[in-house]
mmCIF file of C-alpha atoms and ligand atoms in Angstrom:
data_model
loop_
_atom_site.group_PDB
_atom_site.id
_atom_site.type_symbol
_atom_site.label_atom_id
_atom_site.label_comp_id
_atom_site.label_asym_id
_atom_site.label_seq_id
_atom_site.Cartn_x
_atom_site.Cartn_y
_atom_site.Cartn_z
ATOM 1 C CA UNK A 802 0.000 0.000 0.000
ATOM 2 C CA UNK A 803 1.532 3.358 -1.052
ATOM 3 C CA UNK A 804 -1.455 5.814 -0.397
ATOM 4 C CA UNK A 805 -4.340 5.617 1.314
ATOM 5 C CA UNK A 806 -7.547 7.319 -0.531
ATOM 6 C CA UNK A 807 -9.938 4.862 -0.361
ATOM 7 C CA UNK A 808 -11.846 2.087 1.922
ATOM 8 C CA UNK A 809 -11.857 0.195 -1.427
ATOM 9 C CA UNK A 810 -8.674 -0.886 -2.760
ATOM 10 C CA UNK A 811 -7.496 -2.120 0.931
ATOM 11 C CA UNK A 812 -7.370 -5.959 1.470
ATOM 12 C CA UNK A 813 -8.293 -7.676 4.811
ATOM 13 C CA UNK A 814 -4.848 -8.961 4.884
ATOM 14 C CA UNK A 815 -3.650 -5.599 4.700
ATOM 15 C CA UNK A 816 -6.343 -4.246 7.462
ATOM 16 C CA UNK A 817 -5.439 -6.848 9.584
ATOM 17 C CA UNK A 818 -1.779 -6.052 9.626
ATOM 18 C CA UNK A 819 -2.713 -2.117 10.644
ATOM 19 C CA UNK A 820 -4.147 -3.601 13.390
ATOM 20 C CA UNK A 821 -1.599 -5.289 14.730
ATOM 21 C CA UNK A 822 0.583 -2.363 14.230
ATOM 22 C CA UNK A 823 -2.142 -0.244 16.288
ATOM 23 C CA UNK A 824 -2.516 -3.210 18.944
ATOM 24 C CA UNK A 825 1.079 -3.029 19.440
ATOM 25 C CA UNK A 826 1.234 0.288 19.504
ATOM 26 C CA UNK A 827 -1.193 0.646 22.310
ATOM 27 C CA UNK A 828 1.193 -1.850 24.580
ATOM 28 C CA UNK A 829 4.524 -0.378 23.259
ATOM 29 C CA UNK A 830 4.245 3.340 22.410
ATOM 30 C CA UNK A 831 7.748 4.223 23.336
ATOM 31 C CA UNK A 832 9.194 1.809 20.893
ATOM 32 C CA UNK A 833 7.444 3.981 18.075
ATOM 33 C CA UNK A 834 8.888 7.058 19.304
ATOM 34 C CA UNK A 835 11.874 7.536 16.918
ATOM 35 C CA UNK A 836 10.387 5.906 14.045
ATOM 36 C CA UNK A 837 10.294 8.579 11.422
ATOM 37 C CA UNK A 838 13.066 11.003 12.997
ATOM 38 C CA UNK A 839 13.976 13.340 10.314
ATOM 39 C CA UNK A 840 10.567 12.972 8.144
ATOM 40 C CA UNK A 841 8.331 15.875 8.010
ATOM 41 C CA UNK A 842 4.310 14.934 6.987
ATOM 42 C CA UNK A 843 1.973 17.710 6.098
ATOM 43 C CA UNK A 844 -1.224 18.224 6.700
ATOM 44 C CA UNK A 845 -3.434 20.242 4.745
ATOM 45 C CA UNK A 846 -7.465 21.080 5.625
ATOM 46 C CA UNK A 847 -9.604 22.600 3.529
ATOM 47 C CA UNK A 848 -12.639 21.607 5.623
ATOM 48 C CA UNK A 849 -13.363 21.730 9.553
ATOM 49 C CA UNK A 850 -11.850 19.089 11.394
ATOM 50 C CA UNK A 851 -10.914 18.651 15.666
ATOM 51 C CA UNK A 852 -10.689 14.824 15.853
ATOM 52 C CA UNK A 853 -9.347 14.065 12.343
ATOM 53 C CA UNK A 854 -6.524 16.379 11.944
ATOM 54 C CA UNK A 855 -5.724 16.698 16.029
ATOM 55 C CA UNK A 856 -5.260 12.481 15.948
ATOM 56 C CA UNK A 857 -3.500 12.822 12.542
ATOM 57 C CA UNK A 858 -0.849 15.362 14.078
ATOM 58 C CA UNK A 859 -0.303 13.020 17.693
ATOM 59 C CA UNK A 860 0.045 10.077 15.507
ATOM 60 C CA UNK A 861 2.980 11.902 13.590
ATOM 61 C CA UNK A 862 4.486 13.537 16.468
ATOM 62 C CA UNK A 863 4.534 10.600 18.495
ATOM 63 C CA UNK A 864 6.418 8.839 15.491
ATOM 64 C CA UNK A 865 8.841 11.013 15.758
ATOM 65 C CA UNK A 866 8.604 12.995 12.628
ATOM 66 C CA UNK A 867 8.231 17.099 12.336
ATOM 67 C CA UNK A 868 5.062 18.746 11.208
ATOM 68 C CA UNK A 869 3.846 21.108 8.956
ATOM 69 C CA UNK A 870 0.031 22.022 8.485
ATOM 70 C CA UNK A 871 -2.439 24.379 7.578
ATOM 71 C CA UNK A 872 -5.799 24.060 8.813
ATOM 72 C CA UNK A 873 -8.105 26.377 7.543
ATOM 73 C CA UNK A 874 -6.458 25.676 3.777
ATOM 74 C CA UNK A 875 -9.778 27.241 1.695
ATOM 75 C CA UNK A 876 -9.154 30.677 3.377
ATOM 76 C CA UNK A 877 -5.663 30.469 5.025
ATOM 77 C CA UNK A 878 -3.571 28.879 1.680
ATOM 78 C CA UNK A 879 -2.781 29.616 -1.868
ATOM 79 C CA UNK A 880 -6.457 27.884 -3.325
ATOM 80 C CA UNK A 881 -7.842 31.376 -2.131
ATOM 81 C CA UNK A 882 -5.719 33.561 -4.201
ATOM 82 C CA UNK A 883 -6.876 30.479 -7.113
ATOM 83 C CA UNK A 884 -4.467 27.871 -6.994
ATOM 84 C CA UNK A 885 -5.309 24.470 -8.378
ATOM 85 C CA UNK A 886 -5.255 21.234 -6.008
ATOM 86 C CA UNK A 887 -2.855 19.847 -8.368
ATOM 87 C CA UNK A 888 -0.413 23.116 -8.034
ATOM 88 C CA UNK A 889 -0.780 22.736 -3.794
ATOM 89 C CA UNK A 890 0.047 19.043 -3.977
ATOM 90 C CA UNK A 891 3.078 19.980 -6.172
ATOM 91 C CA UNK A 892 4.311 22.157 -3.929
ATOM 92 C CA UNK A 893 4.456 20.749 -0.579
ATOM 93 C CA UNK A 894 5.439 17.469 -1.255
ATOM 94 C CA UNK A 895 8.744 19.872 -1.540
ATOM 95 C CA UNK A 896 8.359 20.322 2.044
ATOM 96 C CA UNK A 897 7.152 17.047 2.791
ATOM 97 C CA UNK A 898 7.401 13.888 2.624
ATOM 98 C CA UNK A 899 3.603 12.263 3.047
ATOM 99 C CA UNK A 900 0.626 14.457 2.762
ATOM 100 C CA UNK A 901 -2.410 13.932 4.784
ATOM 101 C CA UNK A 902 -5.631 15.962 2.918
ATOM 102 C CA UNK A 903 -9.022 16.911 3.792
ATOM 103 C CA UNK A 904 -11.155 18.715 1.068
ATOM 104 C CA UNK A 905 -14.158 19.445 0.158
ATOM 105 C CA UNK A 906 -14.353 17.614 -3.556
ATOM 106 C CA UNK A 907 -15.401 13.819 -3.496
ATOM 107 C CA UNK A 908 -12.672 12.983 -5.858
ATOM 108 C CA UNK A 909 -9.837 15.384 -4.200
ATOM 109 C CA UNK A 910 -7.428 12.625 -3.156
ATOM 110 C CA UNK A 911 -7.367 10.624 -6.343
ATOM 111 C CA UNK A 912 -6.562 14.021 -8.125
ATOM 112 C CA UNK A 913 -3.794 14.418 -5.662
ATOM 113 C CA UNK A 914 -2.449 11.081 -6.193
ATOM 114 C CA UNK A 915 -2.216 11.755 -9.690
ATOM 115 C CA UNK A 916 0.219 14.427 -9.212
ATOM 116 C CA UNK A 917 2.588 13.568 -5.933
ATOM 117 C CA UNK A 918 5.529 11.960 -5.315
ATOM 118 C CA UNK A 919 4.952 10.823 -1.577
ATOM 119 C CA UNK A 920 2.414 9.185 0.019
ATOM 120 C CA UNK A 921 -1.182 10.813 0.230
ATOM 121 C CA UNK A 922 -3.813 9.923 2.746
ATOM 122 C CA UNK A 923 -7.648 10.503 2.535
ATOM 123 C CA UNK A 924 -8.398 12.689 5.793
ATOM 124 C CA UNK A 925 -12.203 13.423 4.225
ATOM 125 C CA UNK A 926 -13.353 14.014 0.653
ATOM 126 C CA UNK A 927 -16.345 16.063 0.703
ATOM 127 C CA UNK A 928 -19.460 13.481 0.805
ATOM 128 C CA UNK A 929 -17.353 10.469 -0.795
ATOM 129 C CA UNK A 930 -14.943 8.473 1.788
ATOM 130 C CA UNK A 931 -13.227 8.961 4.875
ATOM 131 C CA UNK A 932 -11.005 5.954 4.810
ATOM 132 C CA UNK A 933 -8.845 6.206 8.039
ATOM 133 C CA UNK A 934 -12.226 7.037 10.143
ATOM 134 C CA UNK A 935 -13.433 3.315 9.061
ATOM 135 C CA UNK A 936 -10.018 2.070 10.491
ATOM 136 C CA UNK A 937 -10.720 3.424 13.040
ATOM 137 C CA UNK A 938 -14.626 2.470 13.472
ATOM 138 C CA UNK A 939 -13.460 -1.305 12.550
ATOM 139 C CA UNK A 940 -10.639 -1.245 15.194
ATOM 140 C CA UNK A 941 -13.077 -0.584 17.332
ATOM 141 C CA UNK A 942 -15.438 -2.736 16.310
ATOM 142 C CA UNK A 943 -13.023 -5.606 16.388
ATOM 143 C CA UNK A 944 -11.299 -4.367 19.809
ATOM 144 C CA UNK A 945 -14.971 -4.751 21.476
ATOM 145 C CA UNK A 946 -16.404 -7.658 19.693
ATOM 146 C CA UNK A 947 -13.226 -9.336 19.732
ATOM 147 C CA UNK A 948 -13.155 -10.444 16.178
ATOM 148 C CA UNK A 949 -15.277 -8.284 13.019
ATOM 149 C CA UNK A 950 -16.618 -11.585 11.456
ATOM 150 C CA UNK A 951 -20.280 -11.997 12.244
ATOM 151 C CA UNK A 952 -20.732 -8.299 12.998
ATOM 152 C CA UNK A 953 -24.302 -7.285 12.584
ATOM 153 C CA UNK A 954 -24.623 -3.222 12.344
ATOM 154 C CA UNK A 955 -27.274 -0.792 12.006
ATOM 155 C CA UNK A 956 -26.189 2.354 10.785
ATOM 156 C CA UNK A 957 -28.154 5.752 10.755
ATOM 157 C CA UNK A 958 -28.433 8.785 9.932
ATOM 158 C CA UNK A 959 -27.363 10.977 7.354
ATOM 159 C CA UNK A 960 -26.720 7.612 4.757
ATOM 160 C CA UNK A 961 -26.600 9.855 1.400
ATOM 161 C CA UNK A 962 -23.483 12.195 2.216
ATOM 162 C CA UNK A 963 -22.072 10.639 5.262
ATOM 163 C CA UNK A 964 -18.679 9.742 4.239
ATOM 164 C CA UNK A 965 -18.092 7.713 7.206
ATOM 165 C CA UNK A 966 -20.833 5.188 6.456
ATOM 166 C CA UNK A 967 -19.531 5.015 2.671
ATOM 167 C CA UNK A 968 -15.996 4.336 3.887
ATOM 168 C CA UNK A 969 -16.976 1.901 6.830
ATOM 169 C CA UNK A 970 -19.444 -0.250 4.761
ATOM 170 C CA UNK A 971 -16.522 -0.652 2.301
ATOM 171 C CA UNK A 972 -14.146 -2.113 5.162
ATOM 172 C CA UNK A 973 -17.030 -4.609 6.599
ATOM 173 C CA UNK A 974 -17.620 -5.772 3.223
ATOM 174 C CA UNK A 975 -13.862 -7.346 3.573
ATOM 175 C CA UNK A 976 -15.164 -9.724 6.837
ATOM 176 C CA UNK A 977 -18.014 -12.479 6.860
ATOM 177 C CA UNK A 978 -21.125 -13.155 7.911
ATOM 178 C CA UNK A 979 -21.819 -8.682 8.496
ATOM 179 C CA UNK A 980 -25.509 -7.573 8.207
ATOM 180 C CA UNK A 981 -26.371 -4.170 7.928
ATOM 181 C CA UNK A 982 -29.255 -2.557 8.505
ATOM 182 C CA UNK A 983 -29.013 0.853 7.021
ATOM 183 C CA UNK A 984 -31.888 3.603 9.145
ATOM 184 C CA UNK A 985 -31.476 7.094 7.611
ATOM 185 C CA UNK A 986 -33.247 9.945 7.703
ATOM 186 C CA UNK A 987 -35.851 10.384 4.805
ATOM 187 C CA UNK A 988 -34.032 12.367 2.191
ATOM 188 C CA UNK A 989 -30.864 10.902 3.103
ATOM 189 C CA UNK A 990 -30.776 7.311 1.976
ATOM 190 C CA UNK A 991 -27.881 5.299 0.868
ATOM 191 C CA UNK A 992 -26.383 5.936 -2.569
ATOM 192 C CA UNK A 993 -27.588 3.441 -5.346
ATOM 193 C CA UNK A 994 -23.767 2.935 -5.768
ATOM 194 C CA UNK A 995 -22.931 1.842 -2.394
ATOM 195 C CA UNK A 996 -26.388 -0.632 -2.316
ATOM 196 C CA UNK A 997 -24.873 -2.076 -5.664
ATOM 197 C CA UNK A 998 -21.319 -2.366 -3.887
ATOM 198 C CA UNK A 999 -22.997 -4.087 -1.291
ATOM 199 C CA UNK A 1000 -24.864 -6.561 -3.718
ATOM 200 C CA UNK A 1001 -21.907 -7.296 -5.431
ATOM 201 C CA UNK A 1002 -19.756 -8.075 -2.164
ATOM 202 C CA UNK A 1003 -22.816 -10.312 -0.727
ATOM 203 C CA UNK A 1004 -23.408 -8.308 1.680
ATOM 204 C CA UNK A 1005 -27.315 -8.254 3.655
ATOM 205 C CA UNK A 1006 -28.404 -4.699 3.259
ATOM 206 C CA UNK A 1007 -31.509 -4.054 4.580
ATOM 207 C CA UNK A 1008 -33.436 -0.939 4.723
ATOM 208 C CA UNK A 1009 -35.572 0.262 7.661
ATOM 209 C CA UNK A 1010 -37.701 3.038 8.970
ATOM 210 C CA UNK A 1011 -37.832 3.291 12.250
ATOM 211 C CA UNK A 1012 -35.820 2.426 15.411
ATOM 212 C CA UNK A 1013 -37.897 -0.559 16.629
ATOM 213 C CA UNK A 1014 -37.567 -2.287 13.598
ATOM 214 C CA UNK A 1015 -33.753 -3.189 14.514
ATOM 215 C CA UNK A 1016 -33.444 -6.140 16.016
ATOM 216 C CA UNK A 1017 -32.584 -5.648 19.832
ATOM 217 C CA UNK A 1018 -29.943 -7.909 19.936
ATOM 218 C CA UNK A 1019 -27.798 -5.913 17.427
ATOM 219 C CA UNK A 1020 -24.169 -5.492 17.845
ATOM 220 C CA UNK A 1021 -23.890 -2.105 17.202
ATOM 221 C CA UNK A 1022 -25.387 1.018 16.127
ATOM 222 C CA UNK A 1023 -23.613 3.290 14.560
ATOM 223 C CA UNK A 1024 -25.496 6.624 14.587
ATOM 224 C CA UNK A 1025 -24.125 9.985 12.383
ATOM 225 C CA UNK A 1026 -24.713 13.611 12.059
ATOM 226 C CA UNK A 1027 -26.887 15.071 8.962
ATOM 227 C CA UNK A 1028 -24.467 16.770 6.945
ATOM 228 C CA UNK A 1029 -26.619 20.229 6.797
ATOM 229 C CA UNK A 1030 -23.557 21.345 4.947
ATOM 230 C CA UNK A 1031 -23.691 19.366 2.456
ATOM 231 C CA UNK A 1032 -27.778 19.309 1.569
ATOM 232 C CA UNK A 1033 -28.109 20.023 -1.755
ATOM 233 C CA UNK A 1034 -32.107 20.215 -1.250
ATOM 234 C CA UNK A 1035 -31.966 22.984 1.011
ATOM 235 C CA UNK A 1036 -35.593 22.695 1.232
ATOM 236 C CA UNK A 1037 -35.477 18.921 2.368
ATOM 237 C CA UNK A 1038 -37.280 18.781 5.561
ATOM 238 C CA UNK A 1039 -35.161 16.764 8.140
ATOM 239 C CA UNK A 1040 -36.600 14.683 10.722
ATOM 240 C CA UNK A 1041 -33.979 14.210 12.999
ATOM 241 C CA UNK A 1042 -33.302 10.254 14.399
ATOM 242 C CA UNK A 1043 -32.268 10.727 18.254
ATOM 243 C CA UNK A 1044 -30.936 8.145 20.439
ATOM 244 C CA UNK A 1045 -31.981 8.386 23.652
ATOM 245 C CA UNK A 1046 -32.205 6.574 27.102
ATOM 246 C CA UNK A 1047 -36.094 5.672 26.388
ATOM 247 C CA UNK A 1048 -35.802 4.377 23.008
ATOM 248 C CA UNK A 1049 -32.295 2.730 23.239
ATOM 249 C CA UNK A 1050 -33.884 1.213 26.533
ATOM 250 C CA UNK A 1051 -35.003 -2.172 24.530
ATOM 251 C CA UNK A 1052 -31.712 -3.145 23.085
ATOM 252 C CA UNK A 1053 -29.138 -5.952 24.489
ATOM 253 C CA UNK A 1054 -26.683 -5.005 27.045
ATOM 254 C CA UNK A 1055 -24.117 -6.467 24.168
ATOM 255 C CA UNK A 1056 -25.729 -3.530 22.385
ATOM 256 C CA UNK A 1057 -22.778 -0.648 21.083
ATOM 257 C CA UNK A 1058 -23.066 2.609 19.985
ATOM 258 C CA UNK A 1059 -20.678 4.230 17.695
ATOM 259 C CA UNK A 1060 -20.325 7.419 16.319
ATOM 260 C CA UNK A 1061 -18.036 9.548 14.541
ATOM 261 C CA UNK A 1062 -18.910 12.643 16.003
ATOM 262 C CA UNK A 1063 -19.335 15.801 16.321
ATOM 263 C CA UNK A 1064 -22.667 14.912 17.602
ATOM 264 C CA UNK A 1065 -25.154 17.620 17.313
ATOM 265 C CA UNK A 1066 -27.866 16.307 19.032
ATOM 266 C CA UNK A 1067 -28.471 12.793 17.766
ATOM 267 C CA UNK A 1068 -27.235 11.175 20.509
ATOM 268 C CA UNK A 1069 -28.727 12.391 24.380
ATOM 269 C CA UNK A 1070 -25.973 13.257 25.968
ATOM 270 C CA UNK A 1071 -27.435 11.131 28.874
ATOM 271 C CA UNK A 1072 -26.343 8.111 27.335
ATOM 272 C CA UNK A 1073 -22.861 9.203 27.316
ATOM 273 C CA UNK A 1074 -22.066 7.254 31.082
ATOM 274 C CA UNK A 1075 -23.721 3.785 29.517
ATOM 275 C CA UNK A 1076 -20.764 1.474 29.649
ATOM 276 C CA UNK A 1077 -22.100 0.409 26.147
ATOM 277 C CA UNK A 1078 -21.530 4.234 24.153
ATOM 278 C CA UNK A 1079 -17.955 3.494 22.664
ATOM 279 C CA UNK A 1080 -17.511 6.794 20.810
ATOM 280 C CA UNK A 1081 -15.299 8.734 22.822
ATOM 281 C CA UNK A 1082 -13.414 5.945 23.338
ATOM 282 C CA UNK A 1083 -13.965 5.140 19.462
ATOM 283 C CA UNK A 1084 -12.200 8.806 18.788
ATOM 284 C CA UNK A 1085 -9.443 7.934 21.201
ATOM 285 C CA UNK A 1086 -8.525 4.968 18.855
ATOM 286 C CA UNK A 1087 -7.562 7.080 15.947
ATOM 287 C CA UNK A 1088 -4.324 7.664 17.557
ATOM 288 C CA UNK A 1089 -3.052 4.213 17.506
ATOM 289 C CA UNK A 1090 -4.815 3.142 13.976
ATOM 290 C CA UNK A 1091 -3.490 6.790 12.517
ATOM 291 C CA UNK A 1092 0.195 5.825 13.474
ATOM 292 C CA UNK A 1093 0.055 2.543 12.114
ATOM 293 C CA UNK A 1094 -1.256 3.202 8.652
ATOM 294 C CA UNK A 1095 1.274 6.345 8.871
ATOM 295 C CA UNK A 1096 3.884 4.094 9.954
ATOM 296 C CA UNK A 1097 3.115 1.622 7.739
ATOM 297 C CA UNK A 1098 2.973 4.008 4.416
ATOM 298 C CA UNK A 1099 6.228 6.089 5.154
ATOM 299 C CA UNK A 1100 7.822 2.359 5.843
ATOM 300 C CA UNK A 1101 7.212 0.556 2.351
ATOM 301 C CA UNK A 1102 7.526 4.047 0.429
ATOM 302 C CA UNK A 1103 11.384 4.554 1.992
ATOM 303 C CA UNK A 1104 12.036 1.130 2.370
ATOM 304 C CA UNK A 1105 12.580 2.014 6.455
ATOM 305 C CA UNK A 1106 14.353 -1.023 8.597
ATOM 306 C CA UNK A 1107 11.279 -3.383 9.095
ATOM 307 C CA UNK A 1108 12.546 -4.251 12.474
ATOM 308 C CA UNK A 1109 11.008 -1.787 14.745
HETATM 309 C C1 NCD B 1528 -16.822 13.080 10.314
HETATM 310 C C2 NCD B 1528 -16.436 13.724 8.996
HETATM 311 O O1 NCD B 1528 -15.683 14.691 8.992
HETATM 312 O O2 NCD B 1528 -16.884 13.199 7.997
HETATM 313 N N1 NCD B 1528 -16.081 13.542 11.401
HETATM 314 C C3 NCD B 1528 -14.904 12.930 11.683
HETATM 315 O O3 NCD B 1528 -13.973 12.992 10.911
HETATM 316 N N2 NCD B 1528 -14.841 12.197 12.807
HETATM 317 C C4 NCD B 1528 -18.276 13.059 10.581
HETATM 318 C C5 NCD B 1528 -19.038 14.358 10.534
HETATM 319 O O4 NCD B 1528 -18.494 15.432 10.307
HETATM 320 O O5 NCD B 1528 -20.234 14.279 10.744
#
């Protein structure tokens, strides 16, 4: 693997190796600590971000190597005064040597791939994928459940631009036995593209409209934010899906809920003490899973020592 832009193109060989590199980390952090001394990784954000890009940056700093970043790119960098994403790319992979991009345009990272020299990894694009989130959201998955096999999901909310639920369906679809039950808000189903992905993959997708239609002894639900940003029917009327104590009240106490915030108001933040919500801890685990694809990248692109 020399980039990382998509959920697609990774294979559950390689996905399981990440996460050995992440376990490992966890136990051993220390031993990490020097491993890319004298590499410098950018960052570059064209979008809002707090978990994404604050994870990305620990997980480079605690390898060892230097950073350089903007973080408000649209208004702060040279694509305000016009410059192309292609030009950007060109540029600071002069200063770099992996760049880590969020952007607004579904297809940014392949276009920056096209053009760069080092490593590039999908931080966000627009209402595509969010690759390294689904590492993350399948570490945790398989960290809880204690394998990923078998899983049985429902996930909610905003299905249509949600780049998280593109990017994690695409990593389940790697494992065996995984049901999904997909719950969106009207307006906001799942792509036809990602059904027919699903179809292909033999994958159970099955569509529901309301919360007590998911079985109770579900694994997980994985709830998300609507993407008012991103609406292109500004008229759309949203009825919001909440979790709450009441209604989450019939489900298994083997029952998880992930998320990969920011939560507006989807989840009640009086669920947040119920040993079963993961997703702070869920967000704490893109440290470990962001060094390890990092680590892993910068170590097959300049042939680093293996031996760690
Ligand atoms: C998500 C994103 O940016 O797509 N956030 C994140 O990276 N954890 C989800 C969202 O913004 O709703």
């Amino acid at each position: 693997m020399l980039n990382f832009i998509s959920a697609e193109n990774v294979s559950r060989q390689e996905l399981e190796n990440l996460f050995s590199i992440a376990d490992d980390i966890k136990e051993n952090r220390q031993k990490y600590s020097k491993a890319l001394n004298g590499y410098v990784i950018a960052t570059i954000f064209f979008e809002p971000s707090t978990r994404t890009r604050l994870s990305f940056e620990s997980a480079i700093l605690r390898l060892g190597a230097g950073l350089i970043s903007t973080e408000n790119a649209l208004e702060n960098a040279s694509a305000k005064k016009g410059e192309s994403l292609e030009d950007t790319i060109k540029i600071i992979q002069g200063y770099a040597d992996m760049i880590i991009i969020r952007h607004h345009e579904n297809d940014s990272s392949q276009r920056a791939v096209k053009v760069a020299k080092v490593p590039i990894i999908n931080a966000g694009a627009g209402g595509g994928e969010h690759p390294t989130q689904a590492l993350l959201d399948v570490y945790t998955i398989r960290e809880q459940k204690g394998k990923v096999d078998g899983t049985q999901i429902a996930i909610m909310g905003d299905l249509k631009y949600g780049r998280t639920a593109h990017s994690l369906i695409k990593l389940l679809s790697l494992y065996d036995n995984i049901k999904i039950y997909g719950f969106s808000v009207k307006g906001l189903e799942l792509p036809l593209q990602y059904k027919e992905f699903l179809k292909e993959k033999h994958i159970e997708y099955i569509e529901r409209s309301s919360l007590d239609e998911i079985p109770s002894d579900i694994d997980f639900i994985y709830q998300t934010r609507v993407q008012m940003e991103r609406l292109e029917d500004k008229g759309l009327k949203i009825e919001p899906i909440i979790l709450n104590k009441e209604n989450f009240a019939r489900f298994s106490n083997h029952t998880y809920i992930l998320h990969p915030l920011p939560r507006v108001d989807e989840i009640s933040t009086e669920l947040d003490d119920d040993y079963r919500s993961l997703y702070f801890h869920q967000a704490h685990n893109g440290v470990p899973t962001r060094m390890a694809l990092i680590y892993s990248l910068m170590r097959d692109y300049y042939n680093l020592n293996p031996k760690i």
